[in-house]
Coordinates of C-alpha atoms in Angstrom, one line a residue:
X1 CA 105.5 91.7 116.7
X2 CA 108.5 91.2 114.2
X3 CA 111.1 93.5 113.8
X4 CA 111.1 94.8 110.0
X5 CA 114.1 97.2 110.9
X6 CA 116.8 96.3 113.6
X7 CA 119.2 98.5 114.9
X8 CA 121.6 97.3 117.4
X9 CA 124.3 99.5 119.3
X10 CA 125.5 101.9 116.0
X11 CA 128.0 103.9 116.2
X12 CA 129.6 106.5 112.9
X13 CA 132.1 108.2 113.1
X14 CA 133.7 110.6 109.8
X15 CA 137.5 111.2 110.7
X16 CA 137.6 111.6 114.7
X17 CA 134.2 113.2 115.0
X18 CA 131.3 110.7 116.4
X19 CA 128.6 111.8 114.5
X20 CA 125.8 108.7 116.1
X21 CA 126.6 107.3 119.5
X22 CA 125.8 103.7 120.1
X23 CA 122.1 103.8 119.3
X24 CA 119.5 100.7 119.0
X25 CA 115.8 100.9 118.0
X26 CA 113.6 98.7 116.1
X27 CA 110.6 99.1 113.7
X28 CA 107.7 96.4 114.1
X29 CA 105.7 94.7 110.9
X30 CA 102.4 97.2 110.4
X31 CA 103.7 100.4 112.2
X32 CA 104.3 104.0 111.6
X33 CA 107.2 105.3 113.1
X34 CA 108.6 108.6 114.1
X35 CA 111.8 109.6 113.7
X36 CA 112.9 113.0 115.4
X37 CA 116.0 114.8 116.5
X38 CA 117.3 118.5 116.2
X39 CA 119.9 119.7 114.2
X40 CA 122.5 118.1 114.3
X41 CA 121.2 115.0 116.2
X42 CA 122.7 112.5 113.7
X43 CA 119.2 112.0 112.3
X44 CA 120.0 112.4 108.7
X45 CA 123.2 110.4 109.1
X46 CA 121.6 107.3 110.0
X47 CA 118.9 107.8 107.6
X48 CA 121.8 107.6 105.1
X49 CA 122.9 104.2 107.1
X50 CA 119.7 102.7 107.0
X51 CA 119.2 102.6 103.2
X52 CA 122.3 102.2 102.2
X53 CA 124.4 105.4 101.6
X54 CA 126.8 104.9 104.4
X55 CA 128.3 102.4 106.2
X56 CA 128.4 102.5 110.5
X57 CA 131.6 102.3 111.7
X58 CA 130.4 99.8 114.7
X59 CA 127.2 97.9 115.3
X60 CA 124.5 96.1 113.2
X61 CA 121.6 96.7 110.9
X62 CA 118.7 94.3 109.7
X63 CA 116.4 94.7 107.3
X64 CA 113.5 91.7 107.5
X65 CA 116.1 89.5 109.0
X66 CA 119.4 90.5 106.5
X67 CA 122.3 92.2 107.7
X68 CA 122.8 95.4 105.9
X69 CA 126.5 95.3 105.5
X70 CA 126.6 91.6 104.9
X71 CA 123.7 90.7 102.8
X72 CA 123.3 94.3 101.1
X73 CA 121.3 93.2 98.4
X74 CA 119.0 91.1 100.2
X75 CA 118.3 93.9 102.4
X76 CA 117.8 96.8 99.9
X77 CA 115.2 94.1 98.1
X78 CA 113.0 94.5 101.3
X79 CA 113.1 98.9 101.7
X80 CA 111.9 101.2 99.8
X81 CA 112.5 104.8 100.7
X82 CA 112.7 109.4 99.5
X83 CA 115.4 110.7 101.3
X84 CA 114.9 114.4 100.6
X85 CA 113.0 114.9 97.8
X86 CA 111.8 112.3 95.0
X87 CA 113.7 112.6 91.6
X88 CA 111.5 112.6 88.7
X89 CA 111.5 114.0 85.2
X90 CA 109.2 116.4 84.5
X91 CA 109.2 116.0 81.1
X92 CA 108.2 112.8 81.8
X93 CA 104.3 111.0 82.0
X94 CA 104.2 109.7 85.9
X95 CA 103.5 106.1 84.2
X96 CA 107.1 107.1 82.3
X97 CA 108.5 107.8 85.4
X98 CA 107.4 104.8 86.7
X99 CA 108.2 102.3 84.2
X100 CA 111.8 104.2 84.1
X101 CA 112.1 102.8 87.6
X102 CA 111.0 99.7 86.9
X103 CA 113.7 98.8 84.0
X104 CA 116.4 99.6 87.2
X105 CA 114.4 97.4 89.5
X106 CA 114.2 95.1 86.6
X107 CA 111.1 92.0 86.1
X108 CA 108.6 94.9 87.1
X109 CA 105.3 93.9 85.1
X110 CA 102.6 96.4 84.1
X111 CA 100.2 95.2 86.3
X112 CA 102.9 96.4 89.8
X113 CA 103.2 99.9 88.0
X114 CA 99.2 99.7 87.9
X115 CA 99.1 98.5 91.6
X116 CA 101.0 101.4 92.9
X117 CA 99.0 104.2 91.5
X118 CA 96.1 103.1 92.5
X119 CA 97.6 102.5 96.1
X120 CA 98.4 106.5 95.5
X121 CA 95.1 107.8 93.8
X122 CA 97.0 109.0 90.8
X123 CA 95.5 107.1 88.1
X124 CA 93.5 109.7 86.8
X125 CA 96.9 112.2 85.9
X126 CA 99.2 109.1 85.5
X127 CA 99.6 109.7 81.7
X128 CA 100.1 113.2 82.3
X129 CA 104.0 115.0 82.1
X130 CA 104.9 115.4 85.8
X131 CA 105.6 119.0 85.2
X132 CA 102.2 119.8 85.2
X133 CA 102.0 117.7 88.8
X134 CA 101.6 119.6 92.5
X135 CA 103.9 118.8 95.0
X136 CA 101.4 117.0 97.0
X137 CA 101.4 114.7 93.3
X138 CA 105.0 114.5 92.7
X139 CA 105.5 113.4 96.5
X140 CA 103.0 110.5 95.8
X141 CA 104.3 109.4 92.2
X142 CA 107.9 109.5 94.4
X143 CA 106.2 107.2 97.1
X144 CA 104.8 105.1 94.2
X145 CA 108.2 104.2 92.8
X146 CA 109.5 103.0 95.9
X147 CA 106.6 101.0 96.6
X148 CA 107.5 99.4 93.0
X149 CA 109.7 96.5 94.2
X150 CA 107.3 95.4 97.5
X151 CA 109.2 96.7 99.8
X152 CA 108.2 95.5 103.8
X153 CA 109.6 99.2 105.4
X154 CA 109.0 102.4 103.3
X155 CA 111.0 105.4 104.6
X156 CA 110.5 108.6 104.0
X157 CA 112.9 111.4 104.7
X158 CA 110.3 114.8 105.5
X159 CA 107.8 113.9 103.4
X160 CA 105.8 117.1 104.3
X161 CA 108.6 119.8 103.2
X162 CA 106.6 122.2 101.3
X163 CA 103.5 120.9 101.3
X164 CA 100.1 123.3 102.4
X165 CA 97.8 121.5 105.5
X166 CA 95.6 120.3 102.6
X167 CA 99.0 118.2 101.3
X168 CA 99.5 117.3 105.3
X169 CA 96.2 116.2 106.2
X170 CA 95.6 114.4 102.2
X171 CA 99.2 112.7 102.9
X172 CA 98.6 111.6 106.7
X173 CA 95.7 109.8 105.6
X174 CA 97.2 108.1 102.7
X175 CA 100.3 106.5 104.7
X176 CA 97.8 105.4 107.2
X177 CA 95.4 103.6 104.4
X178 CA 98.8 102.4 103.2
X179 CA 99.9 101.0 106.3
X180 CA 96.4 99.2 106.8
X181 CA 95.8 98.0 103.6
X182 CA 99.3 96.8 102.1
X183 CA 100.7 95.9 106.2
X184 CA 103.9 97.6 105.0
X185 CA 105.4 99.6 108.2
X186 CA 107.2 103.1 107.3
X187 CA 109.4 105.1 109.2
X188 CA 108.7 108.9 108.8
X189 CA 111.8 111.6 109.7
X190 CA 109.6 114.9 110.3
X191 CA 110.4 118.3 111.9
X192 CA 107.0 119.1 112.0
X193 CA 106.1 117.7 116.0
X194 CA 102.5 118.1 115.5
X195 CA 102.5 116.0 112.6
X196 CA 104.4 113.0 114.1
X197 CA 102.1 113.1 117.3
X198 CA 98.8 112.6 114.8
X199 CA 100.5 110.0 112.5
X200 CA 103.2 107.9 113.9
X201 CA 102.1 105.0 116.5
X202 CA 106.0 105.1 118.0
X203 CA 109.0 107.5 117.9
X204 CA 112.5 107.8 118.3
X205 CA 114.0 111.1 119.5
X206 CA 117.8 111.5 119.1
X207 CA 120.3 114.3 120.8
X208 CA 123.5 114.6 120.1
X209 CA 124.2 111.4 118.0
X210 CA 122.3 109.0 121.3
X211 CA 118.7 107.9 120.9
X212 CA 117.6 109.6 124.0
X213 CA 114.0 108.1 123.6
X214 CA 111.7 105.3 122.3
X215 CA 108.2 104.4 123.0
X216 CA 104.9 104.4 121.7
X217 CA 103.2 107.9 121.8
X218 CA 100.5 106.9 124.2
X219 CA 103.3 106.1 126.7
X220 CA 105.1 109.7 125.4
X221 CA 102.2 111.4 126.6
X222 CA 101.0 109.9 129.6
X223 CA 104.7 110.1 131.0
X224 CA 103.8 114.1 130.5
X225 CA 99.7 114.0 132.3
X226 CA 98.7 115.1 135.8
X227 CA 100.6 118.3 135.2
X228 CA 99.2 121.3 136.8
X229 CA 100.2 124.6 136.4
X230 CA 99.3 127.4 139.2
X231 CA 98.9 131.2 138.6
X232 CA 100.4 132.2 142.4
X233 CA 101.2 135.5 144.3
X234 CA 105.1 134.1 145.2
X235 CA 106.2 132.1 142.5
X236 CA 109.5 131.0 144.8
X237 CA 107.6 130.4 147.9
X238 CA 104.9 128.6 145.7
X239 CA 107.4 126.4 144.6
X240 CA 109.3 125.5 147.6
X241 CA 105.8 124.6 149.5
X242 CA 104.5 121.9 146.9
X243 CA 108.2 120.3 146.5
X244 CA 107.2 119.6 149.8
X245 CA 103.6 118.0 149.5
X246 CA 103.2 114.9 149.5
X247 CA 101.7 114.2 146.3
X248 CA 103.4 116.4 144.0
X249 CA 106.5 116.1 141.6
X250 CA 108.7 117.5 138.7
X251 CA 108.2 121.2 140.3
X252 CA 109.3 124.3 137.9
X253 CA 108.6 128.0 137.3
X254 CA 107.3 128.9 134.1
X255 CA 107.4 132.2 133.1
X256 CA 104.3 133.8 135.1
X257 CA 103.8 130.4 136.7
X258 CA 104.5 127.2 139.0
X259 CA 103.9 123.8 136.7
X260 CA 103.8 120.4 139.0
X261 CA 103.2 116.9 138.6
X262 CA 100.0 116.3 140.2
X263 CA 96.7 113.7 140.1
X264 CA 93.8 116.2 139.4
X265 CA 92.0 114.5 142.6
X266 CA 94.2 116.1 144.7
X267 CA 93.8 119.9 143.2
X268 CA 92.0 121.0 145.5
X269 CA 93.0 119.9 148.6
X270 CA 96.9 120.9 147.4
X271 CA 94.8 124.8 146.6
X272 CA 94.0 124.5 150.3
X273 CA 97.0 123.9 151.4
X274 CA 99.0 127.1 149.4
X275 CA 96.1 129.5 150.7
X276 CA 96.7 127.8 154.2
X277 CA 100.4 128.5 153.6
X278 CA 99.7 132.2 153.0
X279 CA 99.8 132.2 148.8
X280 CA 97.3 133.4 146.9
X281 CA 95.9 131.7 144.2
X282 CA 94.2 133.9 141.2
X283 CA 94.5 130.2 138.9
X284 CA 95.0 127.2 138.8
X285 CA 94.2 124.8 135.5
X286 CA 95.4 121.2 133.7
X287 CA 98.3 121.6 131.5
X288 CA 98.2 119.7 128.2
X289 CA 101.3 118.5 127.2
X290 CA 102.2 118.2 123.2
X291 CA 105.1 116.2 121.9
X292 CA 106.9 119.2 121.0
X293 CA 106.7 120.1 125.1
X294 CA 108.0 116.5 125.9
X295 CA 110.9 117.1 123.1
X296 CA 111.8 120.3 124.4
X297 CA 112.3 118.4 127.5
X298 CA 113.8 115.4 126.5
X299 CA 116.6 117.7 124.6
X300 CA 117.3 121.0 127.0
X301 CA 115.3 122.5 124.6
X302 CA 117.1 122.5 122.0
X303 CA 115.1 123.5 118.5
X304 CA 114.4 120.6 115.9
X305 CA 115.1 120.1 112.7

């Protein structure tokens, strides 16, 4: 697949502070992407990059092939994007809004400004003020103007701040029939983990300014399956006997229990082995792993954003 958004070996720094670290991803033609990171990652920062608000201090960006810093207006031509929360005027009709937009974008007909709200269901309330719009509306008439000028990436900078699991569920859907139908890609920044695991088909999870990882969230969570966690009469004996079978990994305690890395084939012959060893077992079940479990991991557990 192309690369709509390239990202090659960044680096910013404000004064002597390195605030990003050498980072690299990319964003393919058709995809939703995840971008993720806890305070103070550097996420926000090279949002700000990527559309334009700040220049890196080292390395390269490309949108659809045009180098941000040398063909800047090329490369804004090809992005669309909310960081933080659209600006509209609420006293305002959404078409008003729109067609406001339009005059900056300039050579805008009627018949784009048409397009995009039916791409965002809002044709029904489009002649309404947007004061009289829910957030769930005022976040789609926002995604409507920066779909205006064709953009190939959308981004969108926490597009579910605020919104009730009606808004969630109502805007997951629509970026999704977006994706499919217009074959636009967007690249999502989200603190809500759940939300990124159901929507996104990649992320990128950044710690400390470095892009610690990226990968396709079916390769996210099988790096996380065959874990197993026992309920066990010694925890620390427990422990020290399966870092010594043969088929088991990645052994911790967890609170009340021992978690392992083990192919559920091999349960119960490992259960036989413990009780063999003296430990009693009262439990033993398959963990399921969330993204939010692989980014506490990935970052020390560190809270996100």
């Amino acid at each position: 697949m192309d690369a709509v958004l390239s990202v090659k070996d960044v680096t910013k720094k404000i004064r002597k502070k390195t605030i990003v670290r050498n980072i690299s991803f990319e964003v393919y033609e058709g995809e939703i992407f995840g971008f993720l990171g806890p305070n103070g990652a550097g996420k926000t920062t090279t949002i700000r990059m990527l559309v334009g608000l700040m220049k890196p201090t080292e390395g390269h960006i490309e949108i659809a092939g045009y180098d941000v810093q040398r063909n800047f207006t090329k490369a804004m031509g090809y992005i669309g994007s909310i960081v933080e929360n659209p600006e509209l005027y609420g006293f305002l009709t959404g078409w008003e809004n729109l067609k406001q937009f339009a005059r900056m974008l300039g050579d805008v007909p009627d018949e784009r400004i048409q397009a995009v709200t039916n791409m965002v269901q809002l044709e029904e309330r489009i002649h309404e003020k947007v004061k009289t719009y829910s957030l769930g509306m005022k976040q789609r008439l926002g995604i409507a103007q920066a779909l205006l000028g064709k953009p190939k990436l959308l981004i969108l900078d926490e597009p579910t701040n605020g919104l009730d699991p009606a808004g969630i569920r109502e805007l997951r859907a629509f970026v999704r029939n977006l994706v499919e139908k217009e074959q636009i890609s967007v690249c999502i920044s989200s603190h809500l983990l759940s939300e990124v695991q159901m929507m996104c088909d990649r992320v990128a999870i950044m710690n400390e300014g470095e892009v610690i990882a990226v990968s396709s969230m079916g390769e996210l969570m099988e790096s996380t399956s065959d874990r197993v966690e026992w309920k066990v009469s010694s925890l620390e004996k427990a422990k020290a006997l399966l870092e010594q079978y043969e088929h088991v990994t990645d052994v911790s305690i967890r609170g009340e229990t021992v978690v392992c890395r083990l192919h559920p084939g091999a349960v119960g012959a490992c259960n036989t082995y413990l009780i063999q060893n003296g430990i009693t077992v009262f439990g033993v079940k398959e963990v399921a792993v969330t993204l939010e479990d692989l980014f506490l991991e990935l970052t020390g557990g560190q809270k996100n954003e």
